[in-house]
XYZ file of C-alpha atoms in Angstrom:
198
model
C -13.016 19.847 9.527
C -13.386 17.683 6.099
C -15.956 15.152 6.149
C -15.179 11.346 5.333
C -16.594 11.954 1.655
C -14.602 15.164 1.156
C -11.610 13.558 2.180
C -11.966 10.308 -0.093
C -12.319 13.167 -2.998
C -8.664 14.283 -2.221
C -7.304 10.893 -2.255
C -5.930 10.452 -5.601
C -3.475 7.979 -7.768
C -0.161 10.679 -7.822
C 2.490 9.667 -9.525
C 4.409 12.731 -10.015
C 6.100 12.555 -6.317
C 9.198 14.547 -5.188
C 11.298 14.208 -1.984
C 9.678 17.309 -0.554
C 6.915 16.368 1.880
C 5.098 18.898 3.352
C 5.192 17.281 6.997
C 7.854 15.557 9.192
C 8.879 12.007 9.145
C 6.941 11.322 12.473
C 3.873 12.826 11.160
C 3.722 9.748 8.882
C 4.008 7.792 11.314
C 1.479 8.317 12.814
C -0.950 8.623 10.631
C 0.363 4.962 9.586
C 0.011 3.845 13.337
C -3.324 5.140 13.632
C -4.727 3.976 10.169
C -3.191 0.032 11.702
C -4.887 0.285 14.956
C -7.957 1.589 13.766
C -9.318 0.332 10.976
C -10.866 -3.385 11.592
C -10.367 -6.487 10.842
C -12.278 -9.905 10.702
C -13.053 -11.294 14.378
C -10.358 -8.421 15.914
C -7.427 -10.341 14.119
C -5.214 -7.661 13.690
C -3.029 -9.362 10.834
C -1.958 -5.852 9.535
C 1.667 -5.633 9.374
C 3.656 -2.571 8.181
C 6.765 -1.563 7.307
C 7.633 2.360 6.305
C 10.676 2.885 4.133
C 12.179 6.724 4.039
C 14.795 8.183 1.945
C 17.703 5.859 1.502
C 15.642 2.940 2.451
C 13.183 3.874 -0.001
C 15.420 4.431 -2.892
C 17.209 0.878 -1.979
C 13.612 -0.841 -2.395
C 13.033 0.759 -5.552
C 16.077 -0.231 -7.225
C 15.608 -3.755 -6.098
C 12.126 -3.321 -7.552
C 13.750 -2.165 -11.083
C 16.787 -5.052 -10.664
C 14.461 -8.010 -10.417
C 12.040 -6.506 -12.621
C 14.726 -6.006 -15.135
C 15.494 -9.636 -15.018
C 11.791 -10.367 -16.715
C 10.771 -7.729 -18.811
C 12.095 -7.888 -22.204
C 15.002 -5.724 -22.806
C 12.975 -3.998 -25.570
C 10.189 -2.772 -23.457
C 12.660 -2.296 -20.096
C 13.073 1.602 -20.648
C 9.229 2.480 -19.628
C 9.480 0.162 -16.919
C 12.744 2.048 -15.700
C 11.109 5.018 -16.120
C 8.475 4.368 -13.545
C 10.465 2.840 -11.466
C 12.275 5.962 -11.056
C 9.117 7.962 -10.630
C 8.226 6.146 -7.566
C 11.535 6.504 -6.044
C 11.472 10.095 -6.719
C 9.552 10.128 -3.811
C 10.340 10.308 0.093
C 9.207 7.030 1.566
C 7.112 3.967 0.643
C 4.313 2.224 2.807
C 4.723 -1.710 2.384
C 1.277 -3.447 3.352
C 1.663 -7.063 4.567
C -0.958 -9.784 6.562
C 0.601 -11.917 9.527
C -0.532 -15.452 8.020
C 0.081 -16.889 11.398
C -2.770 -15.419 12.774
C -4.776 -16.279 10.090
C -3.834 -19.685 9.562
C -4.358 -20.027 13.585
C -7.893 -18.290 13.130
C -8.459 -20.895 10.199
C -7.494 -24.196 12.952
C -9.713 -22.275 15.251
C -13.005 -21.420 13.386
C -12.641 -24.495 10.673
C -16.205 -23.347 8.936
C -14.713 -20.357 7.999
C -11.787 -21.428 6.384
C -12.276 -20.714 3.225
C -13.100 -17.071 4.525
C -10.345 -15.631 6.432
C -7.508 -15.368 3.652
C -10.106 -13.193 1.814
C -11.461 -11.042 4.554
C -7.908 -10.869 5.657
C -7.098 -9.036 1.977
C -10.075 -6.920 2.966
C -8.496 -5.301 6.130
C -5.877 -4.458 4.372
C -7.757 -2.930 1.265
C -9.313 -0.964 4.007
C -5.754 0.084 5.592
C -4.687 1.154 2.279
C -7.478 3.586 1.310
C -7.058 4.745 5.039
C -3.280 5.474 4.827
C -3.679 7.171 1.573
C -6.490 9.078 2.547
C -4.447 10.378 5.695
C -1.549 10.869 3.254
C -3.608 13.166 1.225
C -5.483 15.015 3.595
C -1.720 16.339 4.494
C -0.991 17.525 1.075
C 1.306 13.869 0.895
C 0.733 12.477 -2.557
C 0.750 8.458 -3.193
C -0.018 5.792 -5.406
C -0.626 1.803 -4.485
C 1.634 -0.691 -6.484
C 1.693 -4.681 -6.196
C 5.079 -5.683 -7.268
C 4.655 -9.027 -5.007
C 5.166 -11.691 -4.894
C 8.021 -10.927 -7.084
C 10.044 -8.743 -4.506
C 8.992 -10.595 -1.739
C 12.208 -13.091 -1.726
C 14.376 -9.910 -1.340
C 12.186 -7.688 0.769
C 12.164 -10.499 3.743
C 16.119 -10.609 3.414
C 16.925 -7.016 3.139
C 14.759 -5.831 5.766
C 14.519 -9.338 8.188
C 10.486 -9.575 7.237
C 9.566 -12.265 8.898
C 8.483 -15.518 6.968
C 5.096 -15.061 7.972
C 4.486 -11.570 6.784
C 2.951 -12.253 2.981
C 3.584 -8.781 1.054
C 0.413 -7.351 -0.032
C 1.112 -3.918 -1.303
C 3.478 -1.166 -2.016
C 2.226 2.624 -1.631
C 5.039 5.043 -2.953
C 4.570 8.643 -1.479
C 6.138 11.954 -1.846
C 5.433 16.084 -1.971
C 3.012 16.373 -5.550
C 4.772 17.596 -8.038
C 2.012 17.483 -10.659
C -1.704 17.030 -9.640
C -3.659 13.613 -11.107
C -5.938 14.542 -14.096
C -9.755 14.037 -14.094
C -10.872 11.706 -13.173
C -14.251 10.105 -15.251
C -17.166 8.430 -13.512
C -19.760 5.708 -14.252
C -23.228 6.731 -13.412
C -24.258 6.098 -10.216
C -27.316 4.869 -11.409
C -25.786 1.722 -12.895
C -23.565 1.061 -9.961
C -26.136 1.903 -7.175
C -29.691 0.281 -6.165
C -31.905 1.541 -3.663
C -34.806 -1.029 -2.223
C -37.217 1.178 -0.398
């Protein structure tokens, strides 16, 4: 069984994704369901919202993606853009992360001191969601990468697949079978990023 620590070593930015996962449709599924009932969230709000796109539905998001994107990078520097683009909808599926601002707006009426507080602990959960998804994802071989294309698909996302209004797009996490491993990865010292008071 892999520790915590072992398992945040596998997770890893891949971007080299192919259509060949090594486990079924349902299997992400549930480690999506899981990660959203699990991991917290400020004063038990549960604002995580998800939506999983797979194969066709997936390729349709990232060719909206490349459309809109197409309509505001300059034509000169389009073809690199297309090109990832098309890397991420190599893959099988893509995770898209939203917040229910309805709850957090009501939690905002409710606990007015706090106002200020709840939009950003409420892009905390879902920080925390993501790492937990793509942990899961890579502890079964599943490779992935986290993208923020918001709010600039947003307008379209909410059409194409009825999002409701109140579901504010925080994420995209493209995911696939790893067709090339990421590269090394270089580290700060821990010494400048960790203090110990004893």
């Amino acid at each position: 069984m892999s520790s915590m620590i072992d398992l945040l070593k596998k997770r890893r930015s891949i971007y080299a994704i192919n259509k060949e996962i090594p486990v079924s449709q349902e299997r992400i599924e549930e480690i999506v369901g899981q990660a959203v009932k699990y991991v917290p969230s400020s004063f038990n709000s549960q604002s995580a919202r998800v939506l999983i796109l797979f194969d066709e539905q997936h390729d349709k998001f990232w060719d909206l993606t490349k459309e809109t994107l197409r309509k505001v990078v300059p034509e000169g520097q389009f073809a690199s853009t297309e090109d990832k683009m098309n890397s991420f909808r190599s893959g099988r599926g893509t995770v898209l992360f939203f917040e229910e601002q309805a709850i957090i707006e009501g939690l905002q009426q409710q606990f007015a001191l706090y106002a200020d507080n709840f939009p950003v602990w409420s892009e905390q959960s879902s920080g925390m969601l993501q790492l937990a998804v793509w942990t899961g994802l890579a502890d079964e071989g599943v490779g992935a990468s986290l993208q923020h294309y918001n709010p600039l698909v947003d307008e379209q996302v909410a059409k194409e697949w009825n999002v409701p209004s109140s579901w504010k797009l925080i994420a995209q996490m493209p995911f696939g079978g790893i067709a090339a491993q990421a590269g090394d990865k270089e580290f700060a010292p821990l010494e400048v990023r960790v203090r110990v008071a004893k």
